[in-house]
């Protein structure tokens, strides 16, 4: 293999032979950074029967795809995936390595970073280059964005949530190299994924939802949470949450919006009983219209939304649902 140091890598992810959008979004951003650095974008894709998917990565902007296309790689295997990536990275020495902040990425990135003895910035909300062409990985902190750099070690690693960057236009005419990877025989397999059981998701999927109702600690208890869930249902909206709602067990982790959760871009976002903490709000910066319902007139959330309703959500939400239903019925009979 010809040596290609200092490239930007994206560890791409596929599930059931479908490339995740976050991987394509990262290739789009990697392309911009690579053009500024005068280097190439390379991707690693592991799975089975994924040759066609590798072409999608090239169409999205990758110059090279390292392709591990074997039955034993069909589903994510932490030790095997880690070993293959570490081995390849030691040989090819990328300057930057990006990975989606998915269930796989959140586990794999620190495993790889520890083996390569380099730094990793998790849950970034932006990636830029500083004046020395070092990666500035930005995370929300102290009421603003903090830039984390890794000037000494390589690769500079970061995980980024889905939705932070836009998906690039696919250009089917682009060409790139596809380099097959062998699976080393001596990889320890103390942890093996034997079966993948998918949870049935009820309600509307958050990533593509035009309307999102997100609830926070102000729900108070499971009954208060149910009212917020009913509001989401009445609006045919996806139900999102803040971290306390997840910690309380009212909401599933997959519904959490923000720095360590999902990044969403609905047309309408309604935040109920939440304070507008930055770690939550970075997940909804692309929302078109934002509404907050909070009983504290001084809550910082009101400075960040287009419309604010000062009221107790436990009383206001049921009234709002009634009004919405009445409006919907009237509309149907008109
Ligand atoms: C590294 C890191 C990452 C994090 N990542 C995330 C993340 O991804 N997503 C996330 O959400 N959080 C995240 N957090 C936590 C975050 O900092 C906040 O603690 C959290 O977002 C606050 O949630 P909240 O607004 O529901 O709760 P609170 O801040 O407690 O706010 C509750 C609000 O409800 C209002 N309220 C109370 N009772 C009522 C009522 N009856 N009616 C109406 N309003 C009422 C209150 O006035 C208050 O404004 C992270 C924190 C850290 C340190």
mmCIF file of N, CA and C and ligand atoms in Angstrom, residues 123 140 215-220 241-245 256-262 272-282 293-296 299-301 311-315, ligand 1:
data_model
loop_
_atom_site.group_PDB
_atom_site.id
_atom_site.type_symbol
_atom_site.label_atom_id
_atom_site.label_comp_id
_atom_site.label_asym_id
_atom_site.label_seq_id
_atom_site.Cartn_x
_atom_site.Cartn_y
_atom_site.Cartn_z
ATOM 1 N N UNK A 123 -18.473 14.335 21.699
ATOM 2 C CA UNK A 123 -19.700 15.125 21.535
ATOM 3 C C UNK A 123 -19.421 16.551 21.062
ATOM 4 N N UNK A 140 -19.732 22.614 24.034
ATOM 5 C CA UNK A 140 -20.342 23.645 24.875
ATOM 6 C C UNK A 140 -19.846 23.539 26.315
ATOM 7 N N UNK A 215 -39.532 17.626 26.827
ATOM 8 C CA UNK A 215 -39.874 17.861 28.225
ATOM 9 C C UNK A 215 -38.637 17.833 29.103
ATOM 10 N N UNK A 216 -38.732 18.529 30.242
ATOM 11 C CA UNK A 216 -37.605 18.594 31.169
ATOM 12 C C UNK A 216 -38.020 18.287 32.595
ATOM 13 N N UNK A 217 -37.115 18.634 33.506
ATOM 14 C CA UNK A 217 -37.312 18.331 34.921
ATOM 15 C C UNK A 217 -38.608 18.923 35.465
ATOM 16 N N UNK A 218 -39.070 20.017 34.848
ATOM 17 C CA UNK A 218 -40.293 20.685 35.311
ATOM 18 C C UNK A 218 -41.540 19.827 35.195
ATOM 19 N N UNK A 219 -41.447 18.698 34.488
ATOM 20 C CA UNK A 219 -42.595 17.775 34.416
ATOM 21 C C UNK A 219 -42.955 17.285 35.818
ATOM 22 N N UNK A 220 -41.950 17.179 36.664
ATOM 23 C CA UNK A 220 -42.197 16.891 38.085
ATOM 24 C C UNK A 220 -42.263 15.425 38.446
ATOM 25 N N UNK A 241 -36.326 15.017 25.099
ATOM 26 C CA UNK A 241 -36.170 15.175 26.549
ATOM 27 C C UNK A 241 -34.859 15.874 26.878
ATOM 28 N N UNK A 242 -34.760 16.307 28.121
ATOM 29 C CA UNK A 242 -33.487 16.788 28.666
ATOM 30 C C UNK A 242 -32.896 15.652 29.507
ATOM 31 N N UNK A 243 -31.686 15.886 29.967
ATOM 32 C CA UNK A 243 -31.024 14.821 30.731
ATOM 33 C C UNK A 243 -31.772 14.457 32.018
ATOM 34 N N UNK A 244 -32.250 15.430 32.816
ATOM 35 C CA UNK A 244 -32.948 15.028 34.044
ATOM 36 C C UNK A 244 -34.157 14.131 33.770
ATOM 37 N N UNK A 245 -34.852 14.361 32.667
ATOM 38 C CA UNK A 245 -36.017 13.522 32.348
ATOM 39 C C UNK A 245 -35.576 12.083 32.091
ATOM 40 N N UNK A 256 -33.022 11.974 24.261
ATOM 41 C CA UNK A 256 -32.336 13.157 24.822
ATOM 42 C C UNK A 256 -31.759 14.019 23.699
ATOM 43 N N UNK A 257 -32.036 15.315 23.804
ATOM 44 C CA UNK A 257 -31.548 16.280 22.819
ATOM 45 C C UNK A 257 -30.400 17.059 23.463
ATOM 46 N N UNK A 258 -29.348 17.308 22.683
ATOM 47 C CA UNK A 258 -28.292 18.157 23.217
ATOM 48 C C UNK A 258 -26.913 17.632 22.948
ATOM 49 N N UNK A 259 -25.985 18.170 23.717
ATOM 50 C CA UNK A 259 -24.569 17.867 23.507
ATOM 51 C C UNK A 259 -24.287 16.368 23.542
ATOM 52 N N UNK A 260 -24.844 15.670 24.544
ATOM 53 C CA UNK A 260 -24.605 14.221 24.596
ATOM 54 C C UNK A 260 -25.781 13.447 24.046
ATOM 55 N N UNK A 261 -26.725 14.146 23.467
ATOM 56 C CA UNK A 261 -27.880 13.475 22.873
ATOM 57 C C UNK A 261 -27.943 13.742 21.390
ATOM 58 N N UNK A 262 -29.149 13.974 20.904
ATOM 59 C CA UNK A 262 -29.316 14.160 19.460
ATOM 60 C C UNK A 262 -29.311 15.633 19.082
ATOM 61 N N UNK A 272 -40.881 22.141 27.166
ATOM 62 C CA UNK A 272 -41.825 22.221 28.289
ATOM 63 C C UNK A 272 -41.097 21.901 29.598
ATOM 64 N N UNK A 273 -41.136 22.835 30.535
ATOM 65 C CA UNK A 273 -40.545 22.591 31.862
ATOM 66 C C UNK A 273 -39.050 22.343 31.783
ATOM 67 N N UNK A 274 -38.383 23.086 30.954
ATOM 68 C CA UNK A 274 -36.911 22.973 30.882
ATOM 69 C C UNK A 274 -36.297 24.367 30.889
ATOM 70 N N UNK A 275 -35.043 24.426 31.374
ATOM 71 C CA UNK A 275 -34.475 25.733 31.698
ATOM 72 C C UNK A 275 -33.657 26.373 30.582
ATOM 73 N N UNK A 276 -33.422 25.637 29.480
ATOM 74 C CA UNK A 276 -32.654 26.215 28.377
ATOM 75 C C UNK A 276 -31.163 26.190 28.622
ATOM 76 N N UNK A 277 -30.693 25.174 29.387
ATOM 77 C CA UNK A 277 -29.241 25.020 29.593
ATOM 78 C C UNK A 277 -28.572 24.780 28.258
ATOM 79 N N UNK A 278 -27.377 25.314 28.154
ATOM 80 C CA UNK A 278 -26.667 25.258 26.880
ATOM 81 C C UNK A 278 -26.482 23.823 26.368
ATOM 82 N N UNK A 279 -26.201 22.883 27.273
ATOM 83 C CA UNK A 279 -25.961 21.504 26.823
ATOM 84 C C UNK A 279 -27.186 20.907 26.157
ATOM 85 N N UNK A 280 -28.368 21.422 26.487
ATOM 86 C CA UNK A 280 -29.584 20.979 25.789
ATOM 87 C C UNK A 280 -29.787 21.794 24.510
ATOM 88 N N UNK A 281 -29.615 23.106 24.619
ATOM 89 C CA UNK A 281 -29.977 23.993 23.504
ATOM 90 C C UNK A 281 -29.077 23.816 22.274
ATOM 91 N N UNK A 282 -27.822 23.326 22.468
ATOM 92 C CA UNK A 282 -26.966 23.117 21.286
ATOM 93 C C UNK A 282 -27.557 22.063 20.348
ATOM 94 N N UNK A 293 -42.439 26.651 27.485
ATOM 95 C CA UNK A 293 -43.460 26.750 28.536
ATOM 96 C C UNK A 293 -42.730 26.533 29.852
ATOM 97 N N UNK A 294 -42.736 27.546 30.707
ATOM 98 C CA UNK A 294 -41.977 27.461 31.957
ATOM 99 C C UNK A 294 -42.679 28.338 32.987
ATOM 100 N N UNK A 295 -42.714 27.880 34.243
ATOM 101 C CA UNK A 295 -43.441 28.661 35.253
ATOM 102 C C UNK A 295 -42.605 29.778 35.881
ATOM 103 N N UNK A 296 -41.324 29.849 35.489
ATOM 104 C CA UNK A 296 -40.455 30.879 36.053
ATOM 105 C C UNK A 296 -40.178 31.941 34.983
ATOM 106 N N UNK A 299 -36.684 32.419 33.786
ATOM 107 C CA UNK A 299 -35.913 31.293 33.260
ATOM 108 C C UNK A 299 -35.124 31.704 32.009
ATOM 109 N N UNK A 300 -33.858 31.316 31.940
ATOM 110 C CA UNK A 300 -33.032 31.686 30.770
ATOM 111 C C UNK A 300 -33.571 31.151 29.452
ATOM 112 N N UNK A 301 -34.456 30.168 29.522
ATOM 113 C CA UNK A 301 -34.982 29.611 28.268
ATOM 114 C C UNK A 301 -35.729 30.675 27.474
ATOM 115 N N UNK A 311 -46.243 29.660 32.658
ATOM 116 C CA UNK A 311 -47.337 28.952 33.338
ATOM 117 C C UNK A 311 -46.812 27.630 33.876
ATOM 118 N N UNK A 312 -47.609 27.043 34.755
ATOM 119 C CA UNK A 312 -47.307 25.707 35.258
ATOM 120 C C UNK A 312 -47.672 24.713 34.159
ATOM 121 N N UNK A 313 -46.677 23.979 33.682
ATOM 122 C CA UNK A 313 -46.942 23.100 32.532
ATOM 123 C C UNK A 313 -47.964 22.020 32.869
ATOM 124 N N UNK A 314 -48.033 21.647 34.135
ATOM 125 C CA UNK A 314 -48.956 20.567 34.507
ATOM 126 C C UNK A 314 -50.410 21.024 34.367
ATOM 127 N N UNK A 315 -50.598 22.335 34.470
ATOM 128 C CA UNK A 315 -51.967 22.857 34.277
ATOM 129 C C UNK A 315 -52.181 23.323 32.841
HETATM 130 C C1 LIG B 1 -20.973 17.380 29.747
HETATM 131 C C2 LIG B 1 -22.455 17.560 29.887
HETATM 132 C C3 LIG B 1 -23.274 17.149 28.852
HETATM 133 C C4 LIG B 1 -24.666 17.328 28.961
HETATM 134 N N1 LIG B 1 -25.439 16.950 27.900
HETATM 135 C C5 LIG B 1 -26.760 17.187 27.953
HETATM 136 C C6 LIG B 1 -27.600 16.888 26.838
HETATM 137 O O1 LIG B 1 -27.164 16.367 25.808
HETATM 138 N N2 LIG B 1 -28.907 17.180 26.944
HETATM 139 C C7 LIG B 1 -29.474 17.757 28.069
HETATM 140 O O2 LIG B 1 -30.670 17.998 28.080
HETATM 141 N N3 LIG B 1 -28.696 18.014 29.128
HETATM 142 C C8 LIG B 1 -27.377 17.764 29.106
HETATM 143 N N4 LIG B 1 -26.612 18.064 30.194
HETATM 144 C C9 LIG B 1 -27.296 18.562 31.412
HETATM 145 C C10 LIG B 1 -27.574 20.066 31.314
HETATM 146 O O3 LIG B 1 -26.423 20.784 31.718
HETATM 147 C C11 LIG B 1 -28.773 20.482 32.177
HETATM 148 O O4 LIG B 1 -28.553 20.028 33.499
HETATM 149 C C12 LIG B 1 -30.104 19.964 31.694
HETATM 150 O O5 LIG B 1 -30.276 20.231 30.326
HETATM 151 C C13 LIG B 1 -31.216 20.646 32.481
HETATM 152 O O6 LIG B 1 -32.428 20.009 32.209
HETATM 153 P P1 LIG B 1 -33.815 20.702 32.524
HETATM 154 O O7 LIG B 1 -33.878 22.002 31.815
HETATM 155 O O8 LIG B 1 -34.869 19.691 32.259
HETATM 156 O O9 LIG B 1 -33.752 20.879 34.116
HETATM 157 P P2 LIG B 1 -33.599 22.173 34.995
HETATM 158 O O10 LIG B 1 -32.393 22.936 34.602
HETATM 159 O O11 LIG B 1 -33.725 21.718 36.396
HETATM 160 O O12 LIG B 1 -34.858 23.073 34.618
HETATM 161 C C14 LIG B 1 -36.170 22.749 34.933
HETATM 162 C C15 LIG B 1 -37.025 23.934 34.534
HETATM 163 O O13 LIG B 1 -38.374 23.592 34.700
HETATM 164 C C16 LIG B 1 -39.064 24.714 35.208
HETATM 165 N N5 LIG B 1 -40.225 24.214 35.937
HETATM 166 C C17 LIG B 1 -40.265 23.599 37.145
HETATM 167 N N6 LIG B 1 -41.537 23.255 37.455
HETATM 168 C C18 LIG B 1 -42.297 23.654 36.395
HETATM 169 C C19 LIG B 1 -43.678 23.577 36.125
HETATM 170 N N7 LIG B 1 -44.534 22.979 36.981
HETATM 171 N N8 LIG B 1 -44.121 24.098 34.955
HETATM 172 C C20 LIG B 1 -43.284 24.695 34.083
HETATM 173 N N9 LIG B 1 -41.946 24.786 34.298
HETATM 174 C C21 LIG B 1 -41.462 24.262 35.439
HETATM 175 C C22 LIG B 1 -38.058 25.431 36.086
HETATM 176 O O14 LIG B 1 -38.386 26.803 36.178
HETATM 177 C C23 LIG B 1 -36.757 25.191 35.352
HETATM 178 O O15 LIG B 1 -36.487 26.278 34.465
HETATM 179 C C24 LIG B 1 -25.231 17.895 30.116
HETATM 180 C C25 LIG B 1 -24.393 18.297 31.158
HETATM 181 C C26 LIG B 1 -23.036 18.132 31.045
HETATM 182 C C27 LIG B 1 -22.143 18.581 32.194
#
